[in-house]
Short mmCIF file of C-alpha atoms in Angstrom, two decimals:
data_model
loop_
_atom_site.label_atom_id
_atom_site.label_comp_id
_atom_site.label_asym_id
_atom_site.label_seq_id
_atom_site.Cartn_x
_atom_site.Cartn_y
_atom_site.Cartn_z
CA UNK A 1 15.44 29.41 -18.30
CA UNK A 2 15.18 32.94 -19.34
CA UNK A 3 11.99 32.34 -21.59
CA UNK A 4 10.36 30.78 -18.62
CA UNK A 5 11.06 33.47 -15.91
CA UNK A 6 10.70 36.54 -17.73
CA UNK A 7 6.53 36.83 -17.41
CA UNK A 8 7.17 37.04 -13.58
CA UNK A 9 9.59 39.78 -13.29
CA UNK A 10 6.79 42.64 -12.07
CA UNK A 11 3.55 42.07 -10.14
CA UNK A 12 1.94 44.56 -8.49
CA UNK A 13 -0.35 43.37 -5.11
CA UNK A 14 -3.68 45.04 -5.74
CA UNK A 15 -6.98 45.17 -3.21
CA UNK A 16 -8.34 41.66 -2.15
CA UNK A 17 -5.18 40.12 -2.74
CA UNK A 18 -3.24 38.37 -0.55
CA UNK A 19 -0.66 35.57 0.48
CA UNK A 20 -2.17 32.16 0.60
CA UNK A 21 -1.54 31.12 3.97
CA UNK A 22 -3.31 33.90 5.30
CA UNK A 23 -6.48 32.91 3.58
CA UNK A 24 -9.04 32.32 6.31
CA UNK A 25 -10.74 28.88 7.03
CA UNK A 26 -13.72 28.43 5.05
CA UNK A 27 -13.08 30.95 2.39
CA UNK A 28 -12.35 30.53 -1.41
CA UNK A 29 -9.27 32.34 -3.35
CA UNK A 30 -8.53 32.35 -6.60
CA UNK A 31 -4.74 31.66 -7.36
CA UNK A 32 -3.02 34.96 -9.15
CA UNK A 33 0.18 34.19 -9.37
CA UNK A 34 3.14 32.11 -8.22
CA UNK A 35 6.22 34.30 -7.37
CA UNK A 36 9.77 33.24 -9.17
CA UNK A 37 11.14 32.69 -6.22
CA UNK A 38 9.28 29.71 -4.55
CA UNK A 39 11.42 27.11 -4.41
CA UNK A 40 9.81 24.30 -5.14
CA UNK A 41 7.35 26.73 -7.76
CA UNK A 42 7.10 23.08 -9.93
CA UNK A 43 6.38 21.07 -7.40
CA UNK A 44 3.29 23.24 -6.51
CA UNK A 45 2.30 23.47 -10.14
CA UNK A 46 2.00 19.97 -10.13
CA UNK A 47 0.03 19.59 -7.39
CA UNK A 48 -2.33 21.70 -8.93
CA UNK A 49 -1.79 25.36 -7.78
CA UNK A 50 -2.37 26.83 -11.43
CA UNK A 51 -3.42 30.51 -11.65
CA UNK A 52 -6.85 30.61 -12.11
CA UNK A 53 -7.40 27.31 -9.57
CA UNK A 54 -9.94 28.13 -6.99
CA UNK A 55 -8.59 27.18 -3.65
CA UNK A 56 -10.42 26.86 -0.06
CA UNK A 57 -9.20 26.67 3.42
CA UNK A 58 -9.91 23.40 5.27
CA UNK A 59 -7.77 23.67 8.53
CA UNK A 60 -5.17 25.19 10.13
CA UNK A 61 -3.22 22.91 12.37
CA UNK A 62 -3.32 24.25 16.42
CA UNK A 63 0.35 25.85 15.69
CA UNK A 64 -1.01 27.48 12.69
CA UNK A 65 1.03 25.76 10.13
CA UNK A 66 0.37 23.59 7.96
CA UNK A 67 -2.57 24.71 6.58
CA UNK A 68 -5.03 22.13 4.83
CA UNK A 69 -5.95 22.82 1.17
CA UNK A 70 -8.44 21.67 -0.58
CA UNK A 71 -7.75 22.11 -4.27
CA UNK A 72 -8.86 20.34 -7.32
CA UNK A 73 -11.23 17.60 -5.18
CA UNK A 74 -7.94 16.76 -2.81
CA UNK A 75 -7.10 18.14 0.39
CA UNK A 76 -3.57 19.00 0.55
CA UNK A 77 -1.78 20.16 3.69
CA UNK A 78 1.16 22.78 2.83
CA UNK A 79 3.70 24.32 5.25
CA UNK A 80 3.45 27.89 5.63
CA UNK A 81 6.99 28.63 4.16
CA UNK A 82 5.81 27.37 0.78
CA UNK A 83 2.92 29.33 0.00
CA UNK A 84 3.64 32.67 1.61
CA UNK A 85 4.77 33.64 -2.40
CA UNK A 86 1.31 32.26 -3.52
CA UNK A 87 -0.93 35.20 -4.26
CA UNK A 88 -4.56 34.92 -4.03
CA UNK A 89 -7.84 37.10 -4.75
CA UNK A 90 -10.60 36.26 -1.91
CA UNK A 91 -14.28 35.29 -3.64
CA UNK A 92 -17.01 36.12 -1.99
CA UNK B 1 5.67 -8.35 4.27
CA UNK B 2 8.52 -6.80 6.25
CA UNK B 3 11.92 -5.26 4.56
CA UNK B 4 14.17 -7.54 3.45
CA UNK B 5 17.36 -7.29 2.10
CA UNK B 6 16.08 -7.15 -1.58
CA UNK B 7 14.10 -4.52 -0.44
CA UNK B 8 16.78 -2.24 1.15
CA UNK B 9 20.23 -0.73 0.66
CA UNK B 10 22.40 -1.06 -2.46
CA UNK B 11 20.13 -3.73 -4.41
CA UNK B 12 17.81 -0.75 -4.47
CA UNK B 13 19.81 1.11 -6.24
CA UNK B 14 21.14 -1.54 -8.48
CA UNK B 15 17.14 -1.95 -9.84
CA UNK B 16 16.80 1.41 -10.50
CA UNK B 17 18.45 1.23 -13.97
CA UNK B 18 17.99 -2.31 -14.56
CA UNK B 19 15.32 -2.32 -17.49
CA UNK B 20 16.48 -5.35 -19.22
CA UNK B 21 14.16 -7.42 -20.57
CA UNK B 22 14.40 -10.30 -18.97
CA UNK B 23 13.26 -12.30 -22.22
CA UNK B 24 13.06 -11.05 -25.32
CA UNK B 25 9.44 -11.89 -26.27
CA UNK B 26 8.53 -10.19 -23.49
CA UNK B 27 6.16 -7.45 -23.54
CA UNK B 28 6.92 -5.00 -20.92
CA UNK B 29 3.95 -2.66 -19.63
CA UNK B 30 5.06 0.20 -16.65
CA UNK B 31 2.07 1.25 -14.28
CA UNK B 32 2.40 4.85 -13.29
CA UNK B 33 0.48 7.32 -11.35
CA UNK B 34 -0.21 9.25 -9.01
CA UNK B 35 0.50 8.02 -5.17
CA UNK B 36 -2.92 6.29 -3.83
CA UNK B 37 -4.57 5.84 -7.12
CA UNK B 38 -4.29 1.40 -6.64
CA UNK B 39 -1.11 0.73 -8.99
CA UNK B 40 0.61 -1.65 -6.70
CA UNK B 41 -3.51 -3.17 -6.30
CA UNK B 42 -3.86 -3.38 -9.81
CA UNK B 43 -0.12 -4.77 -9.99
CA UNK B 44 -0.74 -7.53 -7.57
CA UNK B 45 -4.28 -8.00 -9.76
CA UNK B 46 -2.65 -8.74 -13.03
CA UNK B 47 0.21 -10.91 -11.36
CA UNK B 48 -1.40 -12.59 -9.13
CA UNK B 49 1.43 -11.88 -6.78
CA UNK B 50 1.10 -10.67 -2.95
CA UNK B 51 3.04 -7.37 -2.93
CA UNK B 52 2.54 -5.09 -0.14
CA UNK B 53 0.18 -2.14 -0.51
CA UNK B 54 0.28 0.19 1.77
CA UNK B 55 -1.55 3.73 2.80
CA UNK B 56 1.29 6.32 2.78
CA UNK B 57 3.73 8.59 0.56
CA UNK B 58 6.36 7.03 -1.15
CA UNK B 59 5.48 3.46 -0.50
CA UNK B 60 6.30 1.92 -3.30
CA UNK B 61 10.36 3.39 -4.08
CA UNK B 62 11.93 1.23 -5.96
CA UNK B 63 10.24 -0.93 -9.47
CA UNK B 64 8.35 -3.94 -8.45
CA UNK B 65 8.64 -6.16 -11.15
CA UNK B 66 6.12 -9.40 -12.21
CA UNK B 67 5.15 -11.73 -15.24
CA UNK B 68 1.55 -12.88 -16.05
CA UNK B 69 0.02 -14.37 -19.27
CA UNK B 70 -2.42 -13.26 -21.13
CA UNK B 71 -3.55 -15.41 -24.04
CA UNK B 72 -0.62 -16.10 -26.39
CA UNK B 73 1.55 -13.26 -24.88
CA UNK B 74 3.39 -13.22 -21.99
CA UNK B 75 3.92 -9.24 -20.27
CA UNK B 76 5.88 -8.09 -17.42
CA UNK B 77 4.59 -5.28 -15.49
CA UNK B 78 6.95 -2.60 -14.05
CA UNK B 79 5.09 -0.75 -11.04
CA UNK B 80 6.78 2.29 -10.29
CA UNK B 81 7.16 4.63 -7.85
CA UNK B 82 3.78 6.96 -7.49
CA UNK B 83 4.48 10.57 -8.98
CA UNK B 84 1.92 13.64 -8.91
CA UNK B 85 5.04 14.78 -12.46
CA UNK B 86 7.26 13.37 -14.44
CA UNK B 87 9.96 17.06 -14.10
CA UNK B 88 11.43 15.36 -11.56
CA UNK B 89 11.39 16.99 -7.96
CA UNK B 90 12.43 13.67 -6.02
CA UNK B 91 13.89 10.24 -6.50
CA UNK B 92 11.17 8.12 -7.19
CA UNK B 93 10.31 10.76 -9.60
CA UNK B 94 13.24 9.98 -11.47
CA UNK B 95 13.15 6.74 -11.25
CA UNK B 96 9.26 6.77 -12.67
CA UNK B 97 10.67 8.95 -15.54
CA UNK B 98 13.80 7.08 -16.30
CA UNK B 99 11.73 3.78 -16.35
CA UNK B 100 9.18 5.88 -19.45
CA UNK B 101 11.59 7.42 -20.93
CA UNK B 102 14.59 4.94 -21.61
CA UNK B 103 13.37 2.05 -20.42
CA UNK B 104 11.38 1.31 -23.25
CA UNK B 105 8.15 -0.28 -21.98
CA UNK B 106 5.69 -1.72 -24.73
CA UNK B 107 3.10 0.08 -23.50
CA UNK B 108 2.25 2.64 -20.24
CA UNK B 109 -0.53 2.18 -18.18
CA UNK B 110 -1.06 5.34 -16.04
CA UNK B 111 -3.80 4.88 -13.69
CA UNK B 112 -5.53 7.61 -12.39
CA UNK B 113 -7.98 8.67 -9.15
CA UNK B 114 -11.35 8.48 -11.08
CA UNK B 115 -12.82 11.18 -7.46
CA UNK B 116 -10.04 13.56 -7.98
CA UNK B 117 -9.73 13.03 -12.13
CA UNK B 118 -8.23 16.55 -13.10
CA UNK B 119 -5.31 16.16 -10.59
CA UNK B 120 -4.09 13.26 -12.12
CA UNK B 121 -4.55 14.70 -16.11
CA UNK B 122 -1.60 16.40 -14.96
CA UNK B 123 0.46 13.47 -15.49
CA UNK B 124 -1.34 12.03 -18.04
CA UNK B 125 -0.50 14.70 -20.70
CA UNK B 126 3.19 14.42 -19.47
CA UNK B 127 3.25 10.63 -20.47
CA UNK B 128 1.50 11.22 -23.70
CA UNK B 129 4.54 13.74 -24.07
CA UNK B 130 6.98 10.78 -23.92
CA UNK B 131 5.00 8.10 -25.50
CA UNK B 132 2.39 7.05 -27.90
CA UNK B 133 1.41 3.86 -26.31
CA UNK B 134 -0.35 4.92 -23.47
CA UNK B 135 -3.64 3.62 -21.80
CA UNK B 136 -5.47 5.30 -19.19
CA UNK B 137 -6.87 3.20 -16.36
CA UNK B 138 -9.55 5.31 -14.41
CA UNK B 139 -9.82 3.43 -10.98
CA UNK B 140 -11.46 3.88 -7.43
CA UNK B 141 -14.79 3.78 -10.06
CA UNK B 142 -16.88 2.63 -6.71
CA UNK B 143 -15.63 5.44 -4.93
CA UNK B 144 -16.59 8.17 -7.44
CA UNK B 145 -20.19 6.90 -7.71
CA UNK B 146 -20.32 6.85 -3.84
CA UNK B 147 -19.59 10.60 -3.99
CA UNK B 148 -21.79 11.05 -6.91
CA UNK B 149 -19.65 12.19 -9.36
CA UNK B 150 -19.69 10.39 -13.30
CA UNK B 151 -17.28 10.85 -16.10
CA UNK B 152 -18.37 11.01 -19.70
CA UNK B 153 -15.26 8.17 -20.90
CA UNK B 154 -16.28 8.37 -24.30
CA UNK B 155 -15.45 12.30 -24.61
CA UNK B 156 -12.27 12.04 -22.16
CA UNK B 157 -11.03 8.81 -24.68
CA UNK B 158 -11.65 11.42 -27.92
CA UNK B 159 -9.74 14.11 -26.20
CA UNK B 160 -7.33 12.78 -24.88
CA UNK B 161 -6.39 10.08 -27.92
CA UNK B 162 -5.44 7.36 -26.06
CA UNK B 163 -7.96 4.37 -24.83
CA UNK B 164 -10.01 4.97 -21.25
CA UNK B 165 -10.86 2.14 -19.18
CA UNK B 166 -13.00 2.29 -15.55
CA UNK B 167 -11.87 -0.07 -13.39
CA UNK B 168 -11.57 -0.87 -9.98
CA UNK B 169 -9.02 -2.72 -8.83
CA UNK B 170 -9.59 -4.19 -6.08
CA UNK B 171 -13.00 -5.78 -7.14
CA UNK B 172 -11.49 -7.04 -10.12
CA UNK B 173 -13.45 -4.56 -11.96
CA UNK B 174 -12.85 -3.83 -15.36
CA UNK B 175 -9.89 -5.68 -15.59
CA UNK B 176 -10.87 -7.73 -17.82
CA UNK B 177 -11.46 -5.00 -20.59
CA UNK B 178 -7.97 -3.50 -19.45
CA UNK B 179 -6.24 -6.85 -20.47
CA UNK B 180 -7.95 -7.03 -23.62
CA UNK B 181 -6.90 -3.48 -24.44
CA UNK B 182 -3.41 -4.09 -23.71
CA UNK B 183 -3.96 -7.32 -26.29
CA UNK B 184 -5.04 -5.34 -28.92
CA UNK B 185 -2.59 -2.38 -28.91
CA UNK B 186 0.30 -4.23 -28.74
CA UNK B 187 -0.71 -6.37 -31.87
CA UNK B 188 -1.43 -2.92 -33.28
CA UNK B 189 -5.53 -3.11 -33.43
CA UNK B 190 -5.91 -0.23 -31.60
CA UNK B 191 -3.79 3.11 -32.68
CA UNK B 192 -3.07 5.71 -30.00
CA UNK B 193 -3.01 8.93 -30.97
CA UNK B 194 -2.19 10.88 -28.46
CA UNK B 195 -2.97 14.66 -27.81
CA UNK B 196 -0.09 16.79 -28.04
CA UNK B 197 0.69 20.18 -26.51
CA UNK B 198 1.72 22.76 -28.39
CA UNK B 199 3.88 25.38 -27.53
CA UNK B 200 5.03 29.09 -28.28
CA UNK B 201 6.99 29.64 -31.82
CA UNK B 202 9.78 30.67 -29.74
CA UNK B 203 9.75 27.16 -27.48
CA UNK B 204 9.20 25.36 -30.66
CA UNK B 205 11.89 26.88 -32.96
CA UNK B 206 14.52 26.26 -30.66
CA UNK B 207 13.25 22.79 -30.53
CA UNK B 208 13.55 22.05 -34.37
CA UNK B 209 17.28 23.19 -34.01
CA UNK B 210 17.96 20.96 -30.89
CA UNK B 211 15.99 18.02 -31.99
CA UNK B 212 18.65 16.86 -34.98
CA UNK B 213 21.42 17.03 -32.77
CA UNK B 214 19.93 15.14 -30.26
CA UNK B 215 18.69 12.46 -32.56
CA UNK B 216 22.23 11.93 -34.18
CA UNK B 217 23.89 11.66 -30.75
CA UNK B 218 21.51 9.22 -28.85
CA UNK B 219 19.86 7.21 -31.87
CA UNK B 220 16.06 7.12 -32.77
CA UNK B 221 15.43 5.40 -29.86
CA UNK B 222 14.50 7.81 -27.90
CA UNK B 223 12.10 10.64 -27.73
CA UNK B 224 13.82 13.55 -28.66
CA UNK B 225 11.25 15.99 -28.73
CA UNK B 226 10.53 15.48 -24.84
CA UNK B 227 14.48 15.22 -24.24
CA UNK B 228 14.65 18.24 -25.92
CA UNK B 229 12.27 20.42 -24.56
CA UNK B 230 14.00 19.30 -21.01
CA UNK B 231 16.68 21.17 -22.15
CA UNK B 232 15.11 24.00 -22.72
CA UNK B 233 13.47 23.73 -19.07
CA UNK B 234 17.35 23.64 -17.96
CA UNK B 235 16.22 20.43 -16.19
CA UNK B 236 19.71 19.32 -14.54
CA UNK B 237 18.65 15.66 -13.73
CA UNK B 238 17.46 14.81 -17.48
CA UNK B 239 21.18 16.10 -18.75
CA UNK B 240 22.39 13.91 -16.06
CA UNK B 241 20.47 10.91 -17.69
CA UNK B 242 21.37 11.40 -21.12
CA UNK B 243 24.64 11.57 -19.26
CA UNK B 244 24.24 7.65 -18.30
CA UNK B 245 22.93 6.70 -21.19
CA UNK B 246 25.72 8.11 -23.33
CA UNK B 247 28.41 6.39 -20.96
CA UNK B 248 26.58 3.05 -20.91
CA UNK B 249 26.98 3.10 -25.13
CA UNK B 250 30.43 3.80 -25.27
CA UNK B 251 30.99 0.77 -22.69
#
């Protein structure tokens, strides 16, 4: 476990970088990193959320959350609790 | 098709280790992939048999199992549960694992979204982890032209090691060429050879030392590389399977 977690320990928010769910509708991101403590941080990794992916925002649901995705060609809708440890650099 | 009694409760749970062949000359092939890619289409294809296919998450929970011909051989197709990973967040997760891992098919199909292809590679390299014998069944073919997107097979067959077929399933596409590739590998025409990842000294150090033991205390049966790196992961569910396994020997 320790091997895995250790590259997370310290990451500093810089400029241009924020939390995914604030991303607004329309724009691209680029993913930075996925904090340690997301729960399900696999799950997310599997569906694609890599750093390095580029992500944009589809939708936002009338209540705000979820959020639709779209990331690698699939749209993916993802509750706001989930990737509010998902840090992203705005393109453009 | 509504639920029936096979389909709910305890007999669910009673399938979900039962990976006995049902007769020994029996070639057993397990369909995985991700949900919505067309395995239980592609399942009722092959079989000829009429099982529901439906458009939501986590239709298909428990293995749907059916027998067709092909030739001189006679297969039985597993179709499992549809995962986006094989490091097991949910039950039909598990199951799908379980099922590669120790269930010993023949041969796994894993059919992938051909309009959303790098999604699904995810669980392609996790199969080719597990096993060599693995083909890759690109499907929804019609649906990637429509949105203009085409997919150099030769190249993805060369890096990926393992044989690439276009299909779609629900034309009866391509499925011809699929059966004729599942022929040929499992009378040993056609060699997989699977790209493998790699991974830090460190990773792979500890694996050499973990490997051995593993190997003495579950047989060569398994792959022990894959269990082994699970390990490492501090995956709780795959120590729980070994778990199983171990207690269904010493029965």
């Amino acid at each position: 476990m320790e091997l895995v977690s250790k590259s997370f320990v310290s990451y500093k928010i810089r400029k241009h970088e924020i939390p995914l769910n604030e991303l607004p509708v329309g724009k691209k991101a680029r993913i930075k990193m996925l904090s340690k403590n997301i729960l399900p941080r696999r799950r997310l990794l599997d569906l694609g959320l890599i750093p390095n992916t580029i992500v944009k925002t589809e939708r936002i649901s009338p209540s705000g959350n979820p959020i639709a995705y779209n990331i690698r060609g699939a749209i993916i809708a993802l509750r706001k609790e989930e990737i509010e440890n998902v840090i992203v650099e705005i393109l453009d | 098709m509504g639920l029936t009694s096979k389909s709910t409760g305890l007999s669910l749970l009673k399938n979900k280790y039962d990976t006995v062949k049902e007769e020994k000359d029996m070639i057993v092939i397990a369909l995985a992939g991700n949900p919505n890619t067309g395995k239980s289409t592609l399942f009722n294809t092959l079989t000829g048999l009429n099982q529901h296919t439906g458009n939501w998450p986590g239709k298909t929970v428990s293995n749907a199992k059916g027998t067709f011909k092909y030739k001189d051989k006679e297969f039985l197709l597993v179709d499992l549960p549809g995962t986006y990973s094989l490091l097991a967040n949910s039950v039909e997760e598990e199951i799908a694992r379980d099922f590669i891992c120790f269930g010993n098919p023949d041969i796994t199909i894993v059919i992938t979204d051909a309009t959303c292809l790098e999604r699904n590679l995810n669980l392609v390299l996790q199969v080719m982890e597990i096993t060599d014998r693995v083909i890759v069944c690109l499907n929804l073919m019609d649906e990637a032209k429509r949105k203009g997107i085409s997919i150099d097979i030769e190249k993805l067959e060369n890096r990926l090691g393992v044989p690439v077929i276009p299909t779609v399933a629900r034309d009866n596409k391509g499925i011809d060429k699929l059966l004729e590739t599942i022929y040929q590998m499992i009378n040993g025409n056609i060699k997989a050879n699977p790209y493998r990842l790699k991974y830090s000294d460190e990773i792979e150090s500890i694996v050499e030392e973990i490997e051995p033991i593993l190997a003495e205390t579950l047989g060569a049966k398994y792959n022990t590389r894959w269990l082994a790196l699970r390990l490492i992961d501090g995956d709780k569910a795959i120590s729980n399977s070994i778990d199983n396994i171990l207690k269904k020997y010493s029965d």
